[in-house]
Structure formats: C-alpha cells, structure tokens
Short mmCIF file of C-alpha atoms and ligand atoms in Angstrom, two decimals:
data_model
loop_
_atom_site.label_atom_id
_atom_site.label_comp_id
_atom_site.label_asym_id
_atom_site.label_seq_id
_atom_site.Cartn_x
_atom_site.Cartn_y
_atom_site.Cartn_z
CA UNK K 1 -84.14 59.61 24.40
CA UNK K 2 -81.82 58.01 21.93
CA UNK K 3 -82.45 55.02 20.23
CA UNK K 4 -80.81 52.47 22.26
CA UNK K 5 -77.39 50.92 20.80
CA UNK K 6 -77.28 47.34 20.01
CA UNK K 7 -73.13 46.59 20.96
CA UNK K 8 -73.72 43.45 18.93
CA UNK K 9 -71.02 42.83 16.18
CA UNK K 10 -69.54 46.83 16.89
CA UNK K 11 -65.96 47.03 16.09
CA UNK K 12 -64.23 48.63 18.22
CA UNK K 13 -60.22 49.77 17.43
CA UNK K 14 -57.58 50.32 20.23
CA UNK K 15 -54.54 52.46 19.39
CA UNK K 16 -51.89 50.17 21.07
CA UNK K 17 -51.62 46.39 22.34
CA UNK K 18 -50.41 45.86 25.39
CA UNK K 19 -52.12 44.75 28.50
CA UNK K 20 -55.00 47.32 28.76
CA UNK K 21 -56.36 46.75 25.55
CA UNK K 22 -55.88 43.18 26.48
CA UNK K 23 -58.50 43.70 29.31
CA UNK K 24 -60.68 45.71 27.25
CA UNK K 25 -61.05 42.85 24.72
CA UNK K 26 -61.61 39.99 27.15
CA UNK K 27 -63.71 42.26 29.07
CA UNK K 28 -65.92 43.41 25.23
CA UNK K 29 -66.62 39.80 23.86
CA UNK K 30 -69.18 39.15 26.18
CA UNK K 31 -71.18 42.35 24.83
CA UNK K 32 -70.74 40.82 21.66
CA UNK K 33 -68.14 43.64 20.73
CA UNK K 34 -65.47 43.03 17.92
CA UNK K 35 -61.62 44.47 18.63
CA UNK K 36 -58.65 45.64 16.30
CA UNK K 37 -55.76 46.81 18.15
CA UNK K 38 -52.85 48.82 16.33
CA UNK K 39 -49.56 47.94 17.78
CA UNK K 40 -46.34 47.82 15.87
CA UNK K 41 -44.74 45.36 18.36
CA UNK K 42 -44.38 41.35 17.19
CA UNK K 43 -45.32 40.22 20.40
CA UNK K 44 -48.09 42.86 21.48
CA UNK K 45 -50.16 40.77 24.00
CA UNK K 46 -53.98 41.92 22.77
CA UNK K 47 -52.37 40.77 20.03
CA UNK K 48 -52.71 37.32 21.27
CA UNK K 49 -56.66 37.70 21.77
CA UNK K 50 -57.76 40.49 19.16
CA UNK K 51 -57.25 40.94 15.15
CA UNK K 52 -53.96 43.66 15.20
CA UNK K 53 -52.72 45.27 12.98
CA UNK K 54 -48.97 46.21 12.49
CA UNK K 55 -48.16 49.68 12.36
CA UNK K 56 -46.81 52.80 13.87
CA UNK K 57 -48.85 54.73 15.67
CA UNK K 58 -48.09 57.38 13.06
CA UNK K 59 -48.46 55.19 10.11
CA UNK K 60 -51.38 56.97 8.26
CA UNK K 61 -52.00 53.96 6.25
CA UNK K 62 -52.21 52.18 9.22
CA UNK K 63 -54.57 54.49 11.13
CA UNK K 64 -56.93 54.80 7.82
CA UNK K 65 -57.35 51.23 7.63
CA UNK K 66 -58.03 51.23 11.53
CA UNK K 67 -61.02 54.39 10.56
CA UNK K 68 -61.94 52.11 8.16
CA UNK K 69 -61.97 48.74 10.04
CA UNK K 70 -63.73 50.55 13.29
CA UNK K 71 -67.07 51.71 14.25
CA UNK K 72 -65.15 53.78 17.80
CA UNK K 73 -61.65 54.50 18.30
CA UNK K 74 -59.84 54.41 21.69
CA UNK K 75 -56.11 53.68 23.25
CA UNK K 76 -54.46 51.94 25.75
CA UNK K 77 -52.11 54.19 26.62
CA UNK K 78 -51.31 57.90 26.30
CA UNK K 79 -48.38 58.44 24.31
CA UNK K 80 -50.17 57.89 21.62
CA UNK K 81 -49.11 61.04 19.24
CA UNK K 82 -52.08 63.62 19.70
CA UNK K 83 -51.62 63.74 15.32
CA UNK K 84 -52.45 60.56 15.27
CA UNK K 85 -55.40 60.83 16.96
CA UNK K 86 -56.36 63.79 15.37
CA UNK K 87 -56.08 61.89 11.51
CA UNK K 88 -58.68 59.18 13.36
CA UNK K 89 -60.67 61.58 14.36
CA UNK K 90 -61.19 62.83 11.23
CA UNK K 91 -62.53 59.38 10.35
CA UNK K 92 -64.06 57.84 13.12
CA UNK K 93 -65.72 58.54 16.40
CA UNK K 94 -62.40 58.70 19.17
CA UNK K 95 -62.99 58.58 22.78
CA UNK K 96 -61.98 60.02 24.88
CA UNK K 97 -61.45 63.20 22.51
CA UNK K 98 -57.49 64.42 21.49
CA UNK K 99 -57.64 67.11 23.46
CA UNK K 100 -58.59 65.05 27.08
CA UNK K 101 -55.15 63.19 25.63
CA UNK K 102 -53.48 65.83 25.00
CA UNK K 103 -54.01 67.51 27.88
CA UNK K 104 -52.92 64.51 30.11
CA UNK K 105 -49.81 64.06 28.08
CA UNK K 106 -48.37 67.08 29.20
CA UNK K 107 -47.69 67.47 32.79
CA UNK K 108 -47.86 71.25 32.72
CA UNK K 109 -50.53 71.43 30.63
CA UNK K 110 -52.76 68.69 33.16
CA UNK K 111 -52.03 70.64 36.41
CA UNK K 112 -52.74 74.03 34.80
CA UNK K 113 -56.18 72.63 34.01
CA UNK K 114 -56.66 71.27 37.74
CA UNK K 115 -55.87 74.96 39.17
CA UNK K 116 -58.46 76.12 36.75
CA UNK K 117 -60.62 73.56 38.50
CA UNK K 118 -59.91 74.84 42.01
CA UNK K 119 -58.42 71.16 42.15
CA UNK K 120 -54.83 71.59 44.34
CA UNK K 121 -51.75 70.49 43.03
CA UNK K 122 -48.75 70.35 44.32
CA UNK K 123 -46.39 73.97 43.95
CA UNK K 124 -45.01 73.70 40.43
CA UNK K 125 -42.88 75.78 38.00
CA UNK K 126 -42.02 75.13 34.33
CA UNK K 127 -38.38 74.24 33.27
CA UNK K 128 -36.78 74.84 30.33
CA UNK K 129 -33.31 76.02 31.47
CA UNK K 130 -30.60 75.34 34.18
CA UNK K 131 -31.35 79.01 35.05
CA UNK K 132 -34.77 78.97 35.21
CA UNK K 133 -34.09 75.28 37.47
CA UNK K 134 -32.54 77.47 40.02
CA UNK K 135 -35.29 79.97 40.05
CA UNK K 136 -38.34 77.38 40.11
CA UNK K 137 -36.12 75.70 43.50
CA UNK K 138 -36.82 79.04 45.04
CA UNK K 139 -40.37 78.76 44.18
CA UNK K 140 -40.45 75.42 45.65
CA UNK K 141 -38.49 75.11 48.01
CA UNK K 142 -36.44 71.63 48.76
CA UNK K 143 -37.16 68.75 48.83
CA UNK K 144 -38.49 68.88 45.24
CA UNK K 145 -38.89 66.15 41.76
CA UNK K 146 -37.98 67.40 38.80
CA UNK K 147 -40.12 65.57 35.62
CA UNK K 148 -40.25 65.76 32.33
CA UNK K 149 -43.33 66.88 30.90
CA UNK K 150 -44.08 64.48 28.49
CA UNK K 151 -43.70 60.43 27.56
CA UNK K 152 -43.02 60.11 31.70
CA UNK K 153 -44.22 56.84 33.43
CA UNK K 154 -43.83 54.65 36.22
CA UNK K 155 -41.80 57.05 37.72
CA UNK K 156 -39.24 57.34 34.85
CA UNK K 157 -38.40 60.82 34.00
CA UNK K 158 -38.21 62.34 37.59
CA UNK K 159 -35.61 63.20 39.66
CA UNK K 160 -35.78 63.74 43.06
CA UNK K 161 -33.66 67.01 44.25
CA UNK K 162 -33.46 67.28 47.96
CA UNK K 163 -30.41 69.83 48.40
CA UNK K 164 -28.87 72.26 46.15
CA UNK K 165 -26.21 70.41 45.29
CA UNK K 166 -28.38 68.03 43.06
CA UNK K 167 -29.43 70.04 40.69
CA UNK K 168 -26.72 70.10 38.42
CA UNK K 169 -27.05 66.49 37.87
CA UNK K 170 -30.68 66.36 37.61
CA UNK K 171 -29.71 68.59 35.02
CA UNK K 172 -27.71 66.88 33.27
CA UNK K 173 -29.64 63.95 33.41
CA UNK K 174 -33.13 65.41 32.10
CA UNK K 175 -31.73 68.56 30.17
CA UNK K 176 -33.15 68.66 26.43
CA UNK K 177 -36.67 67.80 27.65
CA UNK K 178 -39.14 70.19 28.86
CA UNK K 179 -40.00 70.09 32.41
CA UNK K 180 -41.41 70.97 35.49
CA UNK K 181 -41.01 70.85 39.10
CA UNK K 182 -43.28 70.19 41.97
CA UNK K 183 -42.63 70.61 45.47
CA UNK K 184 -42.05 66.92 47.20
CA UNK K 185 -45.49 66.38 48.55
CA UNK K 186 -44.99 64.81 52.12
CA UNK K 187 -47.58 62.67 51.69
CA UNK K 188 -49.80 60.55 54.66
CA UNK K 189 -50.90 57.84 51.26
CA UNK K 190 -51.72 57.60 47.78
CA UNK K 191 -55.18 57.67 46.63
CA UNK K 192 -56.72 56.98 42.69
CA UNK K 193 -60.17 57.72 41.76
CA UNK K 194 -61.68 56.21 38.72
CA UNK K 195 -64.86 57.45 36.81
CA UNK K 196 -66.42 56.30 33.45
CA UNK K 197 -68.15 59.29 31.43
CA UNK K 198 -70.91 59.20 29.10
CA UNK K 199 -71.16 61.06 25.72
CA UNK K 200 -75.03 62.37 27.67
CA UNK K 201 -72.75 63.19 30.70
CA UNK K 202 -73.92 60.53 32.64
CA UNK K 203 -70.98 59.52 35.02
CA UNK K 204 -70.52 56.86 37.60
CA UNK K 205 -67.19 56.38 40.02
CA UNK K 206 -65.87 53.61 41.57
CA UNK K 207 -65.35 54.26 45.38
CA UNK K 208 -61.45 55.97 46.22
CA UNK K 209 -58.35 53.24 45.91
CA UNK K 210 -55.53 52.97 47.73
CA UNK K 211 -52.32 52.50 45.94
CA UNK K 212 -48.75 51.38 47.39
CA UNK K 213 -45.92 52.43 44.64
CA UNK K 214 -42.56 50.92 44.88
CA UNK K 215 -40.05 53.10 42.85
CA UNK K 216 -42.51 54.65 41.11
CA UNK K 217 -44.44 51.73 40.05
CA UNK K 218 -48.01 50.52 41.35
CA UNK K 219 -47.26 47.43 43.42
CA UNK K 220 -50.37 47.04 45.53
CA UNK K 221 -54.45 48.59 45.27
CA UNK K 222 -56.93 48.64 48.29
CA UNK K 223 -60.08 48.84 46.99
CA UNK K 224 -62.91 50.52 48.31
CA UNK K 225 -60.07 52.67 50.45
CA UNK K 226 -60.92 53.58 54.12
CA UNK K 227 -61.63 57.15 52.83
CA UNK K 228 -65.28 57.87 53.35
CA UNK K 229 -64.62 61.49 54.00
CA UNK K 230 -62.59 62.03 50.83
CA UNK K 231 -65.08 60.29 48.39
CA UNK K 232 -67.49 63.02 47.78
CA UNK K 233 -64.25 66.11 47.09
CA UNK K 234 -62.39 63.39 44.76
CA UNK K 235 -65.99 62.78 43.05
CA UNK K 236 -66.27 66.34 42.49
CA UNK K 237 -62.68 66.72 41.36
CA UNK K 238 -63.05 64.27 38.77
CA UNK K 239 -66.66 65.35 37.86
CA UNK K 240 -65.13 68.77 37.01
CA UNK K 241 -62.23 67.62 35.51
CA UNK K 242 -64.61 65.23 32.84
CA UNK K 243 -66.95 68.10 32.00
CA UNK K 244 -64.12 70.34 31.27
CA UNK K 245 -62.85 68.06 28.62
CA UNK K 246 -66.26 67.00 27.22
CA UNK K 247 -64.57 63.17 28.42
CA UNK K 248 -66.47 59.90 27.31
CA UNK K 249 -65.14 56.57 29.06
CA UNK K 250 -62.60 56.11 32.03
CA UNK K 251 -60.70 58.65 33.47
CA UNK K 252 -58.26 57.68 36.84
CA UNK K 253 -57.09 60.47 38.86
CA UNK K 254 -54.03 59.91 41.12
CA UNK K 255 -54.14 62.23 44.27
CA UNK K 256 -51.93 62.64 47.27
CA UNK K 257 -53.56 62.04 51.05
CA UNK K 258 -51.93 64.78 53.23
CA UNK K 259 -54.04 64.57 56.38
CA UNK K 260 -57.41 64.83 54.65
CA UNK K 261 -56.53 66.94 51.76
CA UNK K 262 -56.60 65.76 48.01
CA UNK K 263 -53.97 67.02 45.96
CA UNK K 264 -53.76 65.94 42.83
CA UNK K 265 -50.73 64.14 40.80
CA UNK K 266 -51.71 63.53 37.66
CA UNK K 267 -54.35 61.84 35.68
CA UNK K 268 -54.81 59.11 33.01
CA UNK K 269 -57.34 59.39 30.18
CA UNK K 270 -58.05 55.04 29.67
CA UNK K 271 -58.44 52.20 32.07
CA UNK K 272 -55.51 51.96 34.18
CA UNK K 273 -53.53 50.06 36.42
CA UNK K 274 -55.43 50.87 40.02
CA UNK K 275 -58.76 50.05 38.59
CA UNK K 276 -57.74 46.22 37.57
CA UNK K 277 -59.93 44.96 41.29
CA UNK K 278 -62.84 45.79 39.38
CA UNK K 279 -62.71 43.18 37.18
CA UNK K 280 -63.14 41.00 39.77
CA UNK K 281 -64.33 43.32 42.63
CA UNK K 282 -66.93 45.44 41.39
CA UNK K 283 -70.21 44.95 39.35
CA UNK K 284 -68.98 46.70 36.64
CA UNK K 285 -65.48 46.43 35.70
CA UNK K 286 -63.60 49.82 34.52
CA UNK K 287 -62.74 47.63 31.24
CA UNK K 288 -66.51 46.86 30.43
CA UNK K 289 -67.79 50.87 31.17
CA UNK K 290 -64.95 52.16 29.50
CA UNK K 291 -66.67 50.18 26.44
CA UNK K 292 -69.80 50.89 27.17
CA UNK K 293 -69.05 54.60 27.41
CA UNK K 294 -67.43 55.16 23.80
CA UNK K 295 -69.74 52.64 22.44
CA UNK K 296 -72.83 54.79 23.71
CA UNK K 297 -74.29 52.13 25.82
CA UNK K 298 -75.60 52.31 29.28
CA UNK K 299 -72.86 52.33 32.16
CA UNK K 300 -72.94 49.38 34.51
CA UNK K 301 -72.87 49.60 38.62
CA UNK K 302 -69.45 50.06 40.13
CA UNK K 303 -70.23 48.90 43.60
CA UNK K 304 -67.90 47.48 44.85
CA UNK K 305 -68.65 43.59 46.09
CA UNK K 306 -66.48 43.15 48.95
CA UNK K 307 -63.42 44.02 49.48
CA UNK K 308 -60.10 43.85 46.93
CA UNK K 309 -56.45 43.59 46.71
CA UNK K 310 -54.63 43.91 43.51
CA UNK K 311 -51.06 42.67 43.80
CA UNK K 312 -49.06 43.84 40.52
CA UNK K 313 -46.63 41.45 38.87
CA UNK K 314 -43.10 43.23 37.98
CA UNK K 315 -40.51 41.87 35.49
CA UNK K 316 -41.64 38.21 35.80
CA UNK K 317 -44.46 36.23 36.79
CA UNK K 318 -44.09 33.87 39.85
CA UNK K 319 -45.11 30.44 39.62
CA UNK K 320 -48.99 30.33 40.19
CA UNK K 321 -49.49 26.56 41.43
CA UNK K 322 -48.81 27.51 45.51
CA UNK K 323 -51.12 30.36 45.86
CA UNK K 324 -54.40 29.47 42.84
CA UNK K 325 -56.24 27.90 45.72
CA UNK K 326 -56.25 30.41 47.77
CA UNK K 327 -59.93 31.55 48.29
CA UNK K 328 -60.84 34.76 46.23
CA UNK K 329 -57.55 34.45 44.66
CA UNK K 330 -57.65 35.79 40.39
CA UNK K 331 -54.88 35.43 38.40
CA UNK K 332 -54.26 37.28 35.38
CA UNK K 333 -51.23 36.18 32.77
CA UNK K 334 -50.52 39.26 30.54
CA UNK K 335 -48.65 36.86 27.94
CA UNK K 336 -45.81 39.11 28.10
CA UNK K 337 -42.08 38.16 28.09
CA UNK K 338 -40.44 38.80 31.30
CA UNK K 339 -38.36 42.08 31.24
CA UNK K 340 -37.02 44.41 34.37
CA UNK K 341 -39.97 46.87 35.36
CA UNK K 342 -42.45 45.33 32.59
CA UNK K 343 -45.81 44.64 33.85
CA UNK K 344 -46.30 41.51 33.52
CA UNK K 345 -49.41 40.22 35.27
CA UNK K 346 -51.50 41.28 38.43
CA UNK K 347 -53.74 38.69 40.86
CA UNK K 348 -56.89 40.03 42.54
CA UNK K 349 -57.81 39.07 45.57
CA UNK K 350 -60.88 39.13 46.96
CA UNK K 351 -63.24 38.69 50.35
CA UNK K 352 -66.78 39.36 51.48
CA UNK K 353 -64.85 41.11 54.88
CA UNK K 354 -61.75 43.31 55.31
CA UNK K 355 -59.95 41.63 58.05
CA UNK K 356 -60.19 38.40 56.27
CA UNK K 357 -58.62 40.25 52.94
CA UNK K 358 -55.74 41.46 55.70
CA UNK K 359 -54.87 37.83 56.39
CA UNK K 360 -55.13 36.62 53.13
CA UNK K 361 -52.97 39.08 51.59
CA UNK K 362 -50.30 38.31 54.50
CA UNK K 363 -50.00 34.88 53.25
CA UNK K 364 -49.33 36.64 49.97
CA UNK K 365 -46.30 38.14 50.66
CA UNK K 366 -43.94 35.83 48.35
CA UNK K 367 -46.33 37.49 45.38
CA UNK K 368 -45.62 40.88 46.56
CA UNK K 369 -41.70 40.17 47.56
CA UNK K 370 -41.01 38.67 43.59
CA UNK K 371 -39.67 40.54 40.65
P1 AMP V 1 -45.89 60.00 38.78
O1 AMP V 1 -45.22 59.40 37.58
O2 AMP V 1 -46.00 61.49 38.72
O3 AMP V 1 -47.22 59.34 39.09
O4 AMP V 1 -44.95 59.63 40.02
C1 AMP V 1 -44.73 58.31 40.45
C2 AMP V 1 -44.69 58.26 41.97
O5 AMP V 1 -43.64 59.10 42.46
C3 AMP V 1 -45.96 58.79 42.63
O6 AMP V 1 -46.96 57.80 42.69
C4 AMP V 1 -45.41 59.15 44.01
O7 AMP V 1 -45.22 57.99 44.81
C5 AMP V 1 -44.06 59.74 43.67
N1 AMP V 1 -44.18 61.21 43.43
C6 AMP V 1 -44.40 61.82 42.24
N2 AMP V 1 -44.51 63.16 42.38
C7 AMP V 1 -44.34 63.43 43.69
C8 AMP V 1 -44.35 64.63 44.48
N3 AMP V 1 -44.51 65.84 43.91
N4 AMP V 1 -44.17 64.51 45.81
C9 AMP V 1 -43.99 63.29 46.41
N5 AMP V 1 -43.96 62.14 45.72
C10 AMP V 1 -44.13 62.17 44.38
#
C-alpha cells in the first residue's frame, strides 16, 4: 500500500468559480485543504470564499501560475477548453484526466463511448448539414431534439422537432454548430447516478436520484430514488464508463426511466447539480469525495441518511425567513446576483422517513413555484 496522504495544507486549484467550486471549497476546509479557483468573472462566487485568480481559462499565464500555485487541478464545469487542460496537465496532476472532459464535452463523442459500453442511448445521428438533417429524421423518426454537440446546457442548444415542418427552423436556429439528433425518448422519469473514482480504482456510488427538470433545468432531486431494481445496471453503467476513461473523482450520469430500462443522456465529469442532497443527506458528500478522490485520500461512505429533497433556486432567491424553521430544512445562498435561468441557490430538505419528506416538501411549494 501507498503511503497514506496527509490532505493537510494541500492546495488544491479549480478551473472556474461559480457555485460548484463554491461547494468544493466549503466542503475541503474541514480536511484542512487550501483552494485557488481561476475564474475571469468580477463577481465569481468561490470567489467570495477561496483565493481566485483572474484569468481566462485560456490565459497561459494564468493557468501556469495556477500549476504553480496547486498541488491537484480540477474544474467546476466542463467547458473548460480541453487545451487548457492539457497545458495544466503538463504541470500538475488534473483530475479527472482531459480526455474524461473531452469526451463529455462532445455529445457525439459521449454516446459513441456508451454504445461501446453496451450502455443504450437513445437513436442518434450526427448533423452537419440541412441535408444530412433530413436524412438523420429518417433514422429517427419524429418526435426528435436536435442539439448541438458542444458548450450545450440546461437545455440550451436543443430543439425539439416533432413534424417535418420544423426542421427548417431548427435549422436555422442551430445551423453553424455541429450537431446531433436523438430520437425523443418517451420517458416514464429521469434518473442521475453519481460515483466518485479513485486513482487505485476504488469506486463508491451514491444510491440512483430522481430528478424533475423544468425547461431543461434541474428543479427538484429525490434522493435515494424508489429504484431498487435499477441500482445495480446504473452501477455497472457507470463502473464501465469510469474504467474506460481511467476517471478519478465524481462522475454523474443522467439516464432516462422507460419502464425499467436505463438509457442514458449524457454525463458530467465534476460534482453536479443532482448530487447537492449529499451534502446534507449522505455521509459523504459528492463535494468532499470528489476531493478526496484527486487528492488521493480515502473515499468516505455515501449512504444515504434518510431521505432528501433538493429544491433548486432559479433566477432569484426567495426570501428565507418563512420556511428556515422548517425541520430538516438547509439553505444554501450561492452569493450570486439574480439573473433569468442563473442558479442561484438550492435548499435541502431532509427526514428520517419518506412520507414525512412528502409532506414537508408540500408545504414547500412557494420555494418550488418562485423564479
Ligand atoms: P440535456 O441537456 O441533454 O440534459 O437535456 C435537458 C433535458 O431535456 C433532459 O433532462 C430531458 O428532460 C430533456 N431531453 C433531452 N434529450 C431528450 C431526449 N432525447 N428525449 C426526451 N427528452 C429529452
């Protein structure tokens, strides 16, 4: 065995600021973990609770003096420029590696590795032209969403085609990109696995999570999901999916329920949004393994202690006073400004029983009804 790591006064450097590597920090102090984020934004809110530094992600002055700064590189989010990582790299220990980002950055490039996997996708096709559009519809079929491959999130970037007589304007709309389609995936719910890889290969997964999305965007989690029989296939999925890559820390993948079968969306190489209950709601948050992954320290427990709800917090944050003393009741205050369709903050909530968690989150409504 390895000598064990002491995490003690480890600095550890995110590529970007925002709200994950926000989380990561709060989550890393207690380890005794140092952060530097990069973030070229003013107001970036890890900013507010790490040292940043202000650059673009492409600014090799920037990323040398983050190599320099950093004992382990990571990022909060994944259009981060696969160059960029590749300069750290050259530096500084990244995790996860360029090529698990690169890989998840392109939407073609992600669901050709889960059919290598024997992990099903929905029916897809490549786009690059109005003709080839026309053919892909064929292979398809209607209803269908066109995407872009790349820089797509929260549902931006997609188009839903449901006759012919859409296309031309999805067209329009999303020509000049490359893209794919999938078939429109007539889904029973949405489901999100998250796992937390070792450099040894150790793994550990947090039990299946049920997500709600409102145009596009995560509104509500369920965590542990009623989804017994699904836990051990989306296990495996993932399993395969983080020993293809060689992966070290947090991986999430997003799959569709259709009456018991798993079929995969896409995938996100950090922490990410459907894993925030753990903070709260599991031993081990996602945040704290996803450290303790790159930093090559043992991986916590994710059992889940009781049951969660994580409510998401769109545009603007309502007023906490009315609903802090609700029992089991988190808040978390991303120090954002408000902004349409910005994440902005999330509350947990959390019971010892499920039925209790039902009629606490009804009384939450007002939460779930602001933006
Ligand atoms: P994505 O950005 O790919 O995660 O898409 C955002 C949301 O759009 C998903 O969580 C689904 O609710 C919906 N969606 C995306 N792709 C499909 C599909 N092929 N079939 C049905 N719904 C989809």
């Amino acid at each position: 065995m390895s000598e064990p790591v002491d995490p003690s006064g480890l600095t550890v450097g995110i590529v970007g600021g925002g709200q994950l590597a926000r989380m990561l920090a709060l989550a890393g102090y207690p380890l005794g973990l140092h952060f530097i984020v990069l973030d070229p934004a003013k107001d970036a809110c890890a900013g507010q609770v790490a040292t940043q530094l202000h650059g673009e992600y492409d600014d090799p002055d920037a990323l040398d003096e983050l190599a320099r700064r950093c004992d382990v590189v990571t990022f909060d989010f994944e259009n981060v420029p696969a160059a960029a990582l590749e300069h750290l790299a050259a530096e500084v220990p990244v995790a996860p590696n360029p090529r698990a980002l690169g890989t998840a950055q392109d939407r073609l490039a992600e669901k050709t590795l889960f059919r290598e996997l024997d992990i099903p996708t929905p029916v897809y096709a490549a786009v690059d032209s109005r003709e080839e559009l026309s053919i892909a519809v064929a292979t398809t079929g209607l209803p269908a969403v066109l995407k872009t491959r790349r820089f797509g999130y929260d549902g931006k970037g997609q188009r839903v085609l449901r006759e012919r007589a859409d296309l031309d304007a999805a067209w329009a709309e999303l020509a000049g990109h490359a893209l794919i389609l999938e078939g429109f995936v007539p889904f029973t719910r949405e489901l999100s696995i998250l796992a937390a890889r070792s450099a040894d290969g150790t793994t550990v997964f947090w039990p299946l999570v049920e997500n709600v999305h409102t145009g596009g965007i995560l509104r509500l989690s369920r965590a542990p999901a009623d989804a017994e029989a699904l836990e051990a296939t989306a296990r495996a999925h993932a399993q395969a999916v983080l020993d293809a890559l060689d992966y070290v820390g947090v991986l999430a993948i997003e799959f569709f329920d259709v009456g018991g079968t798993l079929i995969a969306n896409e995938m996100a190489p950090r922490v990410h949004n459907s894993g925030h209950w753990t903070l709260e709601g599991a031993e081990t948050s996602q945040f704290e393994n996803h450290l303790r992954a790159v930093c090559g320290l043992p991986l916590g427990s994710t059992h889940a202690v009781g049951y969660s709800a994580m409510l998401n917090f769109i545009g603007r944050l309502p007023e906490p006073g009315p609903f802090l003393a609700t029992p089991g009741l988190h808040w978390h205050d991303y120090g954002k400004a408000p902004r349409s369709g910005r994440k902005v903050g999330h509350a947990t909530l959390r019971t010892d029983q499920p039925d209790e968690l039902e009629h606490a989150l009804a009384r939450l409504q007002p939460l779930l009804a602001a933006d």
